[in-house]
Amino acid sequence: MSAQIIDGKEFAANVRSQVAEHVVRLKADHGIIPGLAVVLVGEDPASQVYVRSKGKLTVEVGMNSIEHKLDVDTSETDLLAVVDQLNNDPAIHGILVQLPLPKHLNEDLVINSIAPAKDVDGFHISNVGLLGTGQSSMVPCTPLGCLMMLRDHLGSLSGLDAVVVGRSNIVGKPMAQLLLGDSCTVTIAHSRTKDLPDVVRRADIVVAAVGRPEMVPGDWIKPGAVVVDVGINRIAAPERGEGKVKLVGDVDYASCAQVAGAITPVPGGVGPMTIACLLANTLTATCRANGLPAPEGLTA
Ligand code: GUN
């Protein structure tokens, strides 16, 4: 058997075009233009690439993009002042502080200083609590993207066995909450899980988010299961020439694709969904801030 490939690039483009249509209507019917502010502290090259890409796609869907680029040695007080100013700016509906922050800054403190209604990352402790209690919240972008692709592929997830491999605050834990919200039977597995292969073998849905290249082999996968690979790992690729690297996920794609019913590739699977869901969250935040219903199909 060969798995159906879930094309995240195409899916993300579709999400962005739905967001763009909503933005046109918000502007025409209510005179509202969603505004997304991204705060970048320092010059981490990977973060600079992310931020540039976010800004470009934000403008492409018709939203206002505001970037605050701060020196690497910006004090916590100064950073909190920037966040406070954005919290109080009615033209800003979403705020994202790019992580990781330089070591001298307390990430939890900074994230929890963002107004929860503008926390489009869904990292604020209030949003974590709302999600955990099944209440309306801002949902972290990567797990939201995974959920959208799973719903699209499977229809109802109710009653399915789901295993999330990885327990991070950004992906593993919120992913498990979302799957539980869709009535899956959910297991969170991690590096200390006993009999990990057998745990994964029980799953109809496997979400791999451990950050270990090609850790999940095909013989851990139940035939026909849906495999969602969140990992983005850069590894040496001597077969492509000296010093060359390639991107691989947390699952061994070649062997898993032989067994799974469907699988997300790396690159081109979950990756493009993260920014698409950031834009969807910014739209949701804008609607809620203006007493309008959240856009259907673009929220959890
Ligand atoms: N750094 C890498 N990914 C992300 C993300 O999704 N949100 C934030 N705030 N920082 C990141």
PDB file of C-alpha atoms and ligand atoms in Angstrom:
ATOM      1  CA  MET A   1       0.000   0.000   0.000  1.00  0.00           C
ATOM      2  CA  SER A   2       1.162   3.511  -0.659  1.00  0.00           C
ATOM      3  CA  ALA A   3      -0.135   6.405   1.434  1.00  0.00           C
ATOM      4  CA  GLN A   4      -2.075   9.345   0.098  1.00  0.00           C
ATOM      5  CA  ILE A   5       0.119  12.436   0.389  1.00  0.00           C
ATOM      6  CA  ILE A   6      -1.518  15.288   2.282  1.00  0.00           C
ATOM      7  CA  ASP A   7      -0.324  18.395   0.444  1.00  0.00           C
ATOM      8  CA  GLY A   8       0.175  21.056   3.105  1.00  0.00           C
ATOM      9  CA  LYS A   9       1.372  23.621   0.590  1.00  0.00           C
ATOM     10  CA  GLU A  10      -1.881  23.453  -1.346  1.00  0.00           C
ATOM     11  CA  PHE A  11      -3.953  23.253   1.854  1.00  0.00           C
ATOM     12  CA  ALA A  12      -2.203  26.317   3.298  1.00  0.00           C
ATOM     13  CA  ALA A  13      -2.736  28.287   0.085  1.00  0.00           C
ATOM     14  CA  ASN A  14      -6.426  27.442   0.316  1.00  0.00           C
ATOM     15  CA  VAL A  15      -6.601  28.592   3.960  1.00  0.00           C
ATOM     16  CA  ARG A  16      -4.852  31.861   3.030  1.00  0.00           C
ATOM     17  CA  SER A  17      -7.276  32.486   0.183  1.00  0.00           C
ATOM     18  CA  GLN A  18     -10.245  31.906   2.530  1.00  0.00           C
ATOM     19  CA  VAL A  19      -8.675  34.375   4.985  1.00  0.00           C
ATOM     20  CA  ALA A  20      -8.164  36.888   2.169  1.00  0.00           C
ATOM     21  CA  GLU A  21     -11.846  36.619   1.150  1.00  0.00           C
ATOM     22  CA  HIS A  22     -12.934  37.328   4.744  1.00  0.00           C
ATOM     23  CA  VAL A  23     -10.556  40.300   4.905  1.00  0.00           C
ATOM     24  CA  VAL A  24     -12.110  41.796   1.759  1.00  0.00           C
ATOM     25  CA  ARG A  25     -15.575  41.476   3.341  1.00  0.00           C
ATOM     26  CA  LEU A  26     -14.450  42.903   6.706  1.00  0.00           C
ATOM     27  CA  LYS A  27     -13.090  45.932   4.884  1.00  0.00           C
ATOM     28  CA  ALA A  28     -16.121  46.392   2.635  1.00  0.00           C
ATOM     29  CA  ASP A  29     -18.836  45.761   5.240  1.00  0.00           C
ATOM     30  CA  HIS A  30     -17.242  47.157   8.400  1.00  0.00           C
ATOM     31  CA  GLY A  31     -14.254  49.270   7.347  1.00  0.00           C
ATOM     32  CA  ILE A  32     -11.954  47.030   9.416  1.00  0.00           C
ATOM     33  CA  ILE A  33      -8.448  45.993   8.344  1.00  0.00           C
ATOM     34  CA  PRO A  34      -6.870  43.299  10.555  1.00  0.00           C
ATOM     35  CA  GLY A  35      -3.433  44.275  11.874  1.00  0.00           C
ATOM     36  CA  LEU A  36      -0.729  41.786  12.897  1.00  0.00           C
ATOM     37  CA  ALA A  37       2.307  42.990  14.851  1.00  0.00           C
ATOM     38  CA  VAL A  38       5.429  40.844  14.993  1.00  0.00           C
ATOM     39  CA  VAL A  39       8.155  41.660  17.502  1.00  0.00           C
ATOM     40  CA  LEU A  40      11.667  40.375  16.798  1.00  0.00           C
ATOM     41  CA  VAL A  41      14.448  40.831  19.329  1.00  0.00           C
ATOM     42  CA  GLY A  42      17.963  40.296  17.989  1.00  0.00           C
ATOM     43  CA  GLU A  43      19.213  38.935  14.694  1.00  0.00           C
ATOM     44  CA  ASP A  44      18.786  35.165  14.828  1.00  0.00           C
ATOM     45  CA  PRO A  45      18.942  34.224  11.114  1.00  0.00           C
ATOM     46  CA  ALA A  46      16.172  31.583  11.266  1.00  0.00           C
ATOM     47  CA  SER A  47      13.870  34.021  13.112  1.00  0.00           C
ATOM     48  CA  GLN A  48      14.599  36.733  10.544  1.00  0.00           C
ATOM     49  CA  VAL A  49      13.540  34.356   7.748  1.00  0.00           C
ATOM     50  CA  TYR A  50      10.286  33.431   9.601  1.00  0.00           C
ATOM     51  CA  VAL A  51       9.453  37.065  10.313  1.00  0.00           C
ATOM     52  CA  ARG A  52      10.068  38.148   6.712  1.00  0.00           C
ATOM     53  CA  SER A  53       7.877  35.350   5.441  1.00  0.00           C
ATOM     54  CA  LYS A  54       5.091  36.174   7.954  1.00  0.00           C
ATOM     55  CA  GLY A  55       5.161  39.841   6.936  1.00  0.00           C
ATOM     56  CA  LYS A  56       4.953  39.036   3.221  1.00  0.00           C
ATOM     57  CA  LEU A  57       2.021  36.618   3.598  1.00  0.00           C
ATOM     58  CA  THR A  58       0.186  38.968   5.997  1.00  0.00           C
ATOM     59  CA  VAL A  59       0.209  41.700   3.355  1.00  0.00           C
ATOM     60  CA  GLU A  60      -0.762  39.179   0.655  1.00  0.00           C
ATOM     61  CA  VAL A  61      -4.039  38.372   2.466  1.00  0.00           C
ATOM     62  CA  GLY A  62      -4.841  42.087   2.731  1.00  0.00           C
ATOM     63  CA  MET A  63      -3.917  42.640   6.383  1.00  0.00           C
ATOM     64  CA  ASN A  64      -1.683  45.324   7.839  1.00  0.00           C
ATOM     65  CA  SER A  65       1.722  44.006   8.901  1.00  0.00           C
ATOM     66  CA  ILE A  66       3.677  45.848  11.579  1.00  0.00           C
ATOM     67  CA  GLU A  67       7.201  44.775  12.504  1.00  0.00           C
ATOM     68  CA  HIS A  68       9.126  45.863  15.588  1.00  0.00           C
ATOM     69  CA  LYS A  69      12.782  44.927  15.274  1.00  0.00           C
ATOM     70  CA  LEU A  70      14.604  45.447  18.554  1.00  0.00           C
ATOM     71  CA  ASP A  71      18.290  45.246  19.455  1.00  0.00           C
ATOM     72  CA  VAL A  72      19.577  41.974  20.864  1.00  0.00           C
ATOM     73  CA  ASP A  73      20.331  43.723  24.183  1.00  0.00           C
ATOM     74  CA  THR A  74      16.873  45.294  24.580  1.00  0.00           C
ATOM     75  CA  SER A  75      15.897  45.268  28.257  1.00  0.00           C
ATOM     76  CA  GLU A  76      12.870  43.382  29.545  1.00  0.00           C
ATOM     77  CA  THR A  77      11.311  46.687  30.592  1.00  0.00           C
ATOM     78  CA  ASP A  78      11.651  48.110  27.084  1.00  0.00           C
ATOM     79  CA  LEU A  79      10.255  44.955  25.471  1.00  0.00           C
ATOM     80  CA  LEU A  80       7.295  44.921  27.871  1.00  0.00           C
ATOM     81  CA  ALA A  81       6.668  48.587  26.998  1.00  0.00           C
ATOM     82  CA  VAL A  82       6.461  47.687  23.289  1.00  0.00           C
ATOM     83  CA  VAL A  83       4.010  44.860  24.032  1.00  0.00           C
ATOM     84  CA  ASP A  84       1.949  47.184  26.244  1.00  0.00           C
ATOM     85  CA  GLN A  85       1.748  49.787  23.492  1.00  0.00           C
ATOM     86  CA  LEU A  86       0.563  47.112  21.016  1.00  0.00           C
ATOM     87  CA  ASN A  87      -1.957  45.774  23.573  1.00  0.00           C
ATOM     88  CA  ASN A  88      -3.487  49.246  23.712  1.00  0.00           C
ATOM     89  CA  ASP A  89      -3.441  49.966  19.973  1.00  0.00           C
ATOM     90  CA  PRO A  90      -6.938  49.363  18.494  1.00  0.00           C
ATOM     91  CA  ALA A  91      -5.471  48.957  14.984  1.00  0.00           C
ATOM     92  CA  ILE A  92      -3.512  45.896  16.177  1.00  0.00           C
ATOM     93  CA  HIS A  93      -5.558  42.702  16.481  1.00  0.00           C
ATOM     94  CA  GLY A  94      -2.771  40.139  16.739  1.00  0.00           C
ATOM     95  CA  ILE A  95       0.632  40.246  18.478  1.00  0.00           C
ATOM     96  CA  LEU A  96       3.407  37.699  18.025  1.00  0.00           C
ATOM     97  CA  VAL A  97       6.710  37.898  19.877  1.00  0.00           C
ATOM     98  CA  GLN A  98       9.127  35.758  17.895  1.00  0.00           C
ATOM     99  CA  LEU A  99      10.772  33.001  19.954  1.00  0.00           C
ATOM    100  CA  PRO A 100      13.368  32.167  21.052  1.00  0.00           C
ATOM    101  CA  LEU A 101      14.153  35.406  22.877  1.00  0.00           C
ATOM    102  CA  PRO A 102      17.729  36.272  23.914  1.00  0.00           C
ATOM    103  CA  LYS A 103      18.696  34.526  27.155  1.00  0.00           C
ATOM    104  CA  HIS A 104      18.401  37.608  29.414  1.00  0.00           C
ATOM    105  CA  LEU A 105      14.663  37.906  28.668  1.00  0.00           C
ATOM    106  CA  ASN A 106      12.026  35.849  30.500  1.00  0.00           C
ATOM    107  CA  GLU A 107       9.917  34.274  27.743  1.00  0.00           C
ATOM    108  CA  ASP A 108       7.029  33.281  30.015  1.00  0.00           C
ATOM    109  CA  LEU A 109       6.806  36.794  31.455  1.00  0.00           C
ATOM    110  CA  VAL A 110       6.848  38.401  28.010  1.00  0.00           C
ATOM    111  CA  ILE A 111       4.308  35.996  26.468  1.00  0.00           C
ATOM    112  CA  ASN A 112       1.976  36.422  29.454  1.00  0.00           C
ATOM    113  CA  SER A 113       2.153  40.212  29.069  1.00  0.00           C
ATOM    114  CA  ILE A 114       0.377  39.984  25.677  1.00  0.00           C
ATOM    115  CA  ALA A 115      -3.371  40.685  25.874  1.00  0.00           C
ATOM    116  CA  PRO A 116      -4.907  37.164  25.639  1.00  0.00           C
ATOM    117  CA  ALA A 117      -7.385  38.305  22.945  1.00  0.00           C
ATOM    118  CA  LYS A 118      -4.431  39.418  20.756  1.00  0.00           C
ATOM    119  CA  ASP A 119      -2.264  36.357  21.508  1.00  0.00           C
ATOM    120  CA  VAL A 120      -2.411  34.841  18.006  1.00  0.00           C
ATOM    121  CA  ASP A 121       0.213  32.227  18.985  1.00  0.00           C
ATOM    122  CA  GLY A 122      -2.127  30.875  21.675  1.00  0.00           C
ATOM    123  CA  PHE A 123       0.806  30.683  24.119  1.00  0.00           C
ATOM    124  CA  HIS A 124      -0.638  32.918  26.891  1.00  0.00           C
ATOM    125  CA  ILE A 125      -1.481  30.988  30.045  1.00  0.00           C
ATOM    126  CA  SER A 126      -5.135  32.156  29.770  1.00  0.00           C
ATOM    127  CA  ASN A 127      -5.455  30.684  26.289  1.00  0.00           C
ATOM    128  CA  VAL A 128      -3.764  27.462  27.437  1.00  0.00           C
ATOM    129  CA  GLY A 129      -6.339  27.215  30.252  1.00  0.00           C
ATOM    130  CA  LEU A 130      -9.276  28.032  27.979  1.00  0.00           C
ATOM    131  CA  LEU A 131      -8.200  25.359  25.472  1.00  0.00           C
ATOM    132  CA  GLY A 132      -7.708  22.837  28.289  1.00  0.00           C
ATOM    133  CA  THR A 133     -11.249  23.461  29.544  1.00  0.00           C
ATOM    134  CA  GLY A 134     -12.833  23.372  26.090  1.00  0.00           C
ATOM    135  CA  GLN A 135     -13.617  27.089  25.984  1.00  0.00           C
ATOM    136  CA  SER A 136     -13.191  29.487  23.099  1.00  0.00           C
ATOM    137  CA  SER A 137      -9.523  30.551  22.926  1.00  0.00           C
ATOM    138  CA  MET A 138      -6.685  31.415  20.596  1.00  0.00           C
ATOM    139  CA  VAL A 139      -5.227  28.050  19.521  1.00  0.00           C
ATOM    140  CA  PRO A 140      -1.500  27.486  18.751  1.00  0.00           C
ATOM    141  CA  CYS A 141      -0.978  27.639  14.993  1.00  0.00           C
ATOM    142  CA  THR A 142       0.869  24.389  14.254  1.00  0.00           C
ATOM    143  CA  PRO A 143      -1.568  22.082  16.088  1.00  0.00           C
ATOM    144  CA  LEU A 144      -4.490  24.015  14.586  1.00  0.00           C
ATOM    145  CA  GLY A 145      -3.031  23.380  11.128  1.00  0.00           C
ATOM    146  CA  CYS A 146      -2.649  19.655  11.903  1.00  0.00           C
ATOM    147  CA  LEU A 147      -6.258  19.489  13.127  1.00  0.00           C
ATOM    148  CA  MET A 148      -7.553  21.174   9.965  1.00  0.00           C
ATOM    149  CA  MET A 149      -5.714  18.671   7.754  1.00  0.00           C
ATOM    150  CA  LEU A 150      -6.923  15.700   9.835  1.00  0.00           C
ATOM    151  CA  ARG A 151     -10.544  16.891   9.708  1.00  0.00           C
ATOM    152  CA  ASP A 152     -10.271  17.451   5.974  1.00  0.00           C
ATOM    153  CA  HIS A 153      -8.872  13.974   5.390  1.00  0.00           C
ATOM    154  CA  LEU A 154     -10.933  11.958   7.869  1.00  0.00           C
ATOM    155  CA  GLY A 155     -14.145  13.937   8.316  1.00  0.00           C
ATOM    156  CA  SER A 156     -15.119  13.040  11.890  1.00  0.00           C
ATOM    157  CA  LEU A 157     -12.279  12.112  14.263  1.00  0.00           C
ATOM    158  CA  SER A 158     -14.709  10.847  16.900  1.00  0.00           C
ATOM    159  CA  GLY A 159     -13.666   7.652  18.662  1.00  0.00           C
ATOM    160  CA  LEU A 160     -10.344   7.308  16.854  1.00  0.00           C
ATOM    161  CA  ASP A 161      -7.165   6.385  18.740  1.00  0.00           C
ATOM    162  CA  ALA A 162      -4.646   9.227  18.461  1.00  0.00           C
ATOM    163  CA  VAL A 163      -1.046   9.182  19.651  1.00  0.00           C
ATOM    164  CA  VAL A 164       0.901  12.416  19.912  1.00  0.00           C
ATOM    165  CA  VAL A 165       4.628  11.751  20.155  1.00  0.00           C
ATOM    166  CA  GLY A 166       6.109  14.771  21.938  1.00  0.00           C
ATOM    167  CA  ARG A 167       4.938  16.806  24.919  1.00  0.00           C
ATOM    168  CA  SER A 168       5.980  20.392  24.132  1.00  0.00           C
ATOM    169  CA  ASN A 169       3.819  23.321  25.187  1.00  0.00           C
ATOM    170  CA  ILE A 170       3.792  24.625  21.617  1.00  0.00           C
ATOM    171  CA  VAL A 171       2.753  21.460  19.771  1.00  0.00           C
ATOM    172  CA  GLY A 172       2.366  18.206  21.750  1.00  0.00           C
ATOM    173  CA  LYS A 173       0.135  19.342  24.615  1.00  0.00           C
ATOM    174  CA  PRO A 174      -2.216  21.621  22.629  1.00  0.00           C
ATOM    175  CA  MET A 175      -2.421  18.987  19.852  1.00  0.00           C
ATOM    176  CA  ALA A 176      -3.585  16.440  22.419  1.00  0.00           C
ATOM    177  CA  GLN A 177      -6.208  18.896  23.743  1.00  0.00           C
ATOM    178  CA  LEU A 178      -7.527  19.553  20.232  1.00  0.00           C
ATOM    179  CA  LEU A 179      -7.779  15.830  19.435  1.00  0.00           C
ATOM    180  CA  LEU A 180      -9.568  15.269  22.742  1.00  0.00           C
ATOM    181  CA  GLY A 181     -11.919  18.115  21.808  1.00  0.00           C
ATOM    182  CA  ASP A 182     -12.759  16.171  18.629  1.00  0.00           C
ATOM    183  CA  SER A 183     -13.500  13.076  20.758  1.00  0.00           C
ATOM    184  CA  CYS A 184     -10.368  11.052  19.993  1.00  0.00           C
ATOM    185  CA  THR A 185      -8.913   8.695  22.597  1.00  0.00           C
ATOM    186  CA  VAL A 186      -5.599  10.458  23.107  1.00  0.00           C
ATOM    187  CA  THR A 187      -2.207   9.256  24.321  1.00  0.00           C
ATOM    188  CA  ILE A 188       0.712  11.634  24.736  1.00  0.00           C
ATOM    189  CA  ALA A 189       3.913   9.654  24.284  1.00  0.00           C
ATOM    190  CA  HIS A 190       7.461  10.938  24.778  1.00  0.00           C
ATOM    191  CA  SER A 191      11.086   9.919  25.198  1.00  0.00           C
ATOM    192  CA  ARG A 192      10.378   8.050  28.463  1.00  0.00           C
ATOM    193  CA  THR A 193       7.302   6.186  27.218  1.00  0.00           C
ATOM    194  CA  LYS A 194       7.583   2.414  27.731  1.00  0.00           C
ATOM    195  CA  ASP A 195       7.026   0.268  24.629  1.00  0.00           C
ATOM    196  CA  LEU A 196       6.768   3.321  22.388  1.00  0.00           C
ATOM    197  CA  PRO A 197       6.531   1.211  19.188  1.00  0.00           C
ATOM    198  CA  ASP A 198       3.500  -0.670  20.566  1.00  0.00           C
ATOM    199  CA  VAL A 199       1.852   2.536  21.756  1.00  0.00           C
ATOM    200  CA  VAL A 200       2.243   4.094  18.294  1.00  0.00           C
ATOM    201  CA  ARG A 201       1.040   0.864  16.607  1.00  0.00           C
ATOM    202  CA  ARG A 202      -2.375   1.228  18.297  1.00  0.00           C
ATOM    203  CA  ALA A 203      -3.024   4.631  16.740  1.00  0.00           C
ATOM    204  CA  ASP A 204      -5.386   5.547  13.910  1.00  0.00           C
ATOM    205  CA  ILE A 205      -3.781   9.005  14.015  1.00  0.00           C
ATOM    206  CA  VAL A 206      -0.070   9.578  14.726  1.00  0.00           C
ATOM    207  CA  VAL A 207       1.211  13.113  15.250  1.00  0.00           C
ATOM    208  CA  ALA A 208       5.002  13.153  15.515  1.00  0.00           C
ATOM    209  CA  ALA A 209       6.436  16.248  17.191  1.00  0.00           C
ATOM    210  CA  VAL A 210       9.612  15.246  18.987  1.00  0.00           C
ATOM    211  CA  GLY A 211      12.323  17.013  17.002  1.00  0.00           C
ATOM    212  CA  ARG A 212      14.292  13.820  16.342  1.00  0.00           C
ATOM    213  CA  PRO A 213      15.052  13.124  12.679  1.00  0.00           C
ATOM    214  CA  GLU A 214      13.252  10.098  11.214  1.00  0.00           C
ATOM    215  CA  MET A 215      12.601   8.612  14.656  1.00  0.00           C
ATOM    216  CA  VAL A 216       9.336   6.824  13.784  1.00  0.00           C
ATOM    217  CA  PRO A 217       9.863   3.898  11.369  1.00  0.00           C
ATOM    218  CA  GLY A 218       7.167   2.363   9.173  1.00  0.00           C
ATOM    219  CA  ASP A 219       6.877  -0.784  11.284  1.00  0.00           C
ATOM    220  CA  TRP A 220       5.501   1.327  14.175  1.00  0.00           C
ATOM    221  CA  ILE A 221       2.562   2.410  12.006  1.00  0.00           C
ATOM    222  CA  LYS A 222      -0.796   0.635  11.950  1.00  0.00           C
ATOM    223  CA  PRO A 223      -1.777  -0.096   8.328  1.00  0.00           C
ATOM    224  CA  GLY A 224      -4.026   2.683   7.062  1.00  0.00           C
ATOM    225  CA  ALA A 225      -3.241   5.147   9.894  1.00  0.00           C
ATOM    226  CA  VAL A 226      -2.948   8.868   9.186  1.00  0.00           C
ATOM    227  CA  VAL A 227       0.549  10.172   9.953  1.00  0.00           C
ATOM    228  CA  VAL A 228       1.107  13.886  10.589  1.00  0.00           C
ATOM    229  CA  ASP A 229       4.779  14.821  10.749  1.00  0.00           C
ATOM    230  CA  VAL A 230       5.486  18.092  12.565  1.00  0.00           C
ATOM    231  CA  GLY A 231       9.266  17.670  12.601  1.00  0.00           C
ATOM    232  CA  ILE A 232      11.575  19.860  10.549  1.00  0.00           C
ATOM    233  CA  ASN A 233      15.134  18.585  10.979  1.00  0.00           C
ATOM    234  CA  ARG A 234      18.172  19.571   8.958  1.00  0.00           C
ATOM    235  CA  ILE A 235      20.499  16.591   8.431  1.00  0.00           C
ATOM    236  CA  ALA A 236      23.627  15.925   6.402  1.00  0.00           C
ATOM    237  CA  ALA A 237      22.945  14.661   2.867  1.00  0.00           C
ATOM    238  CA  PRO A 238      26.298  13.409   1.535  1.00  0.00           C
ATOM    239  CA  GLU A 239      24.427  11.736  -1.364  1.00  0.00           C
ATOM    240  CA  ARG A 240      23.695  15.271  -2.640  1.00  0.00           C
ATOM    241  CA  GLY A 241      27.352  16.307  -2.485  1.00  0.00           C
ATOM    242  CA  GLU A 242      29.889  17.307   0.123  1.00  0.00           C
ATOM    243  CA  GLY A 243      28.540  19.547   2.884  1.00  0.00           C
ATOM    244  CA  LYS A 244      24.960  19.351   1.560  1.00  0.00           C
ATOM    245  CA  VAL A 245      21.994  19.131   3.954  1.00  0.00           C
ATOM    246  CA  LYS A 246      18.352  18.159   3.577  1.00  0.00           C
ATOM    247  CA  LEU A 247      15.148  18.587   5.589  1.00  0.00           C
ATOM    248  CA  VAL A 248      13.529  15.511   7.101  1.00  0.00           C
ATOM    249  CA  GLY A 249      10.668  15.036   9.532  1.00  0.00           C
ATOM    250  CA  ASP A 250      10.324  13.054  12.747  1.00  0.00           C
ATOM    251  CA  VAL A 251       9.040  10.038  10.827  1.00  0.00           C
ATOM    252  CA  ASP A 252      10.927   7.932   8.336  1.00  0.00           C
ATOM    253  CA  TYR A 253       8.903   9.006   5.328  1.00  0.00           C
ATOM    254  CA  ALA A 254       9.890   6.223   2.924  1.00  0.00           C
ATOM    255  CA  SER A 255       8.922   3.345   5.233  1.00  0.00           C
ATOM    256  CA  CYS A 256       5.884   5.077   6.825  1.00  0.00           C
ATOM    257  CA  ALA A 257       4.436   5.946   3.409  1.00  0.00           C
ATOM    258  CA  GLN A 258       4.384   2.199   2.599  1.00  0.00           C
ATOM    259  CA  VAL A 259       2.068   1.461   5.526  1.00  0.00           C
ATOM    260  CA  ALA A 260       0.071   4.607   6.323  1.00  0.00           C
ATOM    261  CA  GLY A 261      -3.253   5.491   4.728  1.00  0.00           C
ATOM    262  CA  ALA A 262      -2.162   9.121   4.446  1.00  0.00           C
ATOM    263  CA  ILE A 263       0.923  11.100   5.408  1.00  0.00           C
ATOM    264  CA  THR A 264       2.189  14.683   5.446  1.00  0.00           C
ATOM    265  CA  PRO A 265       5.574  15.108   3.710  1.00  0.00           C
ATOM    266  CA  VAL A 266       8.524  17.186   4.926  1.00  0.00           C
ATOM    267  CA  PRO A 267       8.923  19.747   3.530  1.00  0.00           C
ATOM    268  CA  GLY A 268       5.490  20.723   2.184  1.00  0.00           C
ATOM    269  CA  GLY A 269       3.278  19.198   4.863  1.00  0.00           C
ATOM    270  CA  VAL A 270       2.606  20.802   8.241  1.00  0.00           C
ATOM    271  CA  GLY A 271       5.214  23.575   7.766  1.00  0.00           C
ATOM    272  CA  PRO A 272       3.236  25.881   5.444  1.00  0.00           C
ATOM    273  CA  MET A 273       0.133  25.492   7.642  1.00  0.00           C
ATOM    274  CA  THR A 274       1.705  27.321  10.596  1.00  0.00           C
ATOM    275  CA  ILE A 275       1.737  30.776   8.984  1.00  0.00           C
ATOM    276  CA  ALA A 276      -1.626  30.130   7.280  1.00  0.00           C
ATOM    277  CA  CYS A 277      -3.104  29.431  10.735  1.00  0.00           C
ATOM    278  CA  LEU A 278      -1.403  32.505  12.179  1.00  0.00           C
ATOM    279  CA  LEU A 279      -3.293  34.551   9.596  1.00  0.00           C
ATOM    280  CA  ALA A 280      -6.506  32.639  10.371  1.00  0.00           C
ATOM    281  CA  ASN A 281      -5.981  33.393  14.091  1.00  0.00           C
ATOM    282  CA  THR A 282      -5.409  37.087  13.334  1.00  0.00           C
ATOM    283  CA  LEU A 283      -8.693  37.127  11.416  1.00  0.00           C
ATOM    284  CA  THR A 284     -10.443  35.337  14.312  1.00  0.00           C
ATOM    285  CA  ALA A 285      -9.010  37.844  16.823  1.00  0.00           C
ATOM    286  CA  THR A 286     -10.182  40.741  14.644  1.00  0.00           C
ATOM    287  CA  CYS A 287     -13.710  39.343  14.352  1.00  0.00           C
ATOM    288  CA  ARG A 288     -13.979  38.689  18.105  1.00  0.00           C
ATOM    289  CA  ALA A 289     -12.618  42.165  18.943  1.00  0.00           C
ATOM    290  CA  ASN A 290     -15.416  43.643  16.850  1.00  0.00           C
ATOM    291  CA  GLY A 291     -18.244  41.423  18.122  1.00  0.00           C
ATOM    292  CA  LEU A 292     -18.441  39.509  14.835  1.00  0.00           C
ATOM    293  CA  PRO A 293     -18.654  35.698  14.549  1.00  0.00           C
ATOM    294  CA  ALA A 294     -15.342  33.885  14.099  1.00  0.00           C
ATOM    295  CA  PRO A 295     -14.841  32.597  10.529  1.00  0.00           C
ATOM    296  CA  GLU A 296     -16.184  29.061  10.113  1.00  0.00           C
ATOM    297  CA  GLY A 297     -13.668  26.326   9.253  1.00  0.00           C
ATOM    298  CA  LEU A 298     -10.704  28.478  10.273  1.00  0.00           C
ATOM    299  CA  THR A 299     -10.917  27.927  14.036  1.00  0.00           C
ATOM    300  CA  ALA A 300     -10.869  24.870  16.293  1.00  0.00           C
TER     301      ALA A 300
HETATM  302  N1  GUN B   1       9.543  30.635  16.636  1.00  0.00           N
HETATM  303  C1  GUN B   1       9.415  29.563  15.810  1.00  0.00           C
HETATM  304  N2  GUN B   1       8.120  29.289  15.591  1.00  0.00           N
HETATM  305  C2  GUN B   1       7.407  30.207  16.281  1.00  0.00           C
HETATM  306  C3  GUN B   1       6.010  30.438  16.445  1.00  0.00           C
HETATM  307  O1  GUN B   1       5.154  29.732  15.904  1.00  0.00           O
HETATM  308  N3  GUN B   1       5.674  31.494  17.240  1.00  0.00           N
HETATM  309  C4  GUN B   1       6.608  32.285  17.848  1.00  0.00           C
HETATM  310  N4  GUN B   1       6.171  33.283  18.619  1.00  0.00           N
HETATM  311  N5  GUN B   1       7.914  32.075  17.734  1.00  0.00           N
HETATM  312  C5  GUN B   1       8.304  31.048  16.935  1.00  0.00           C
END
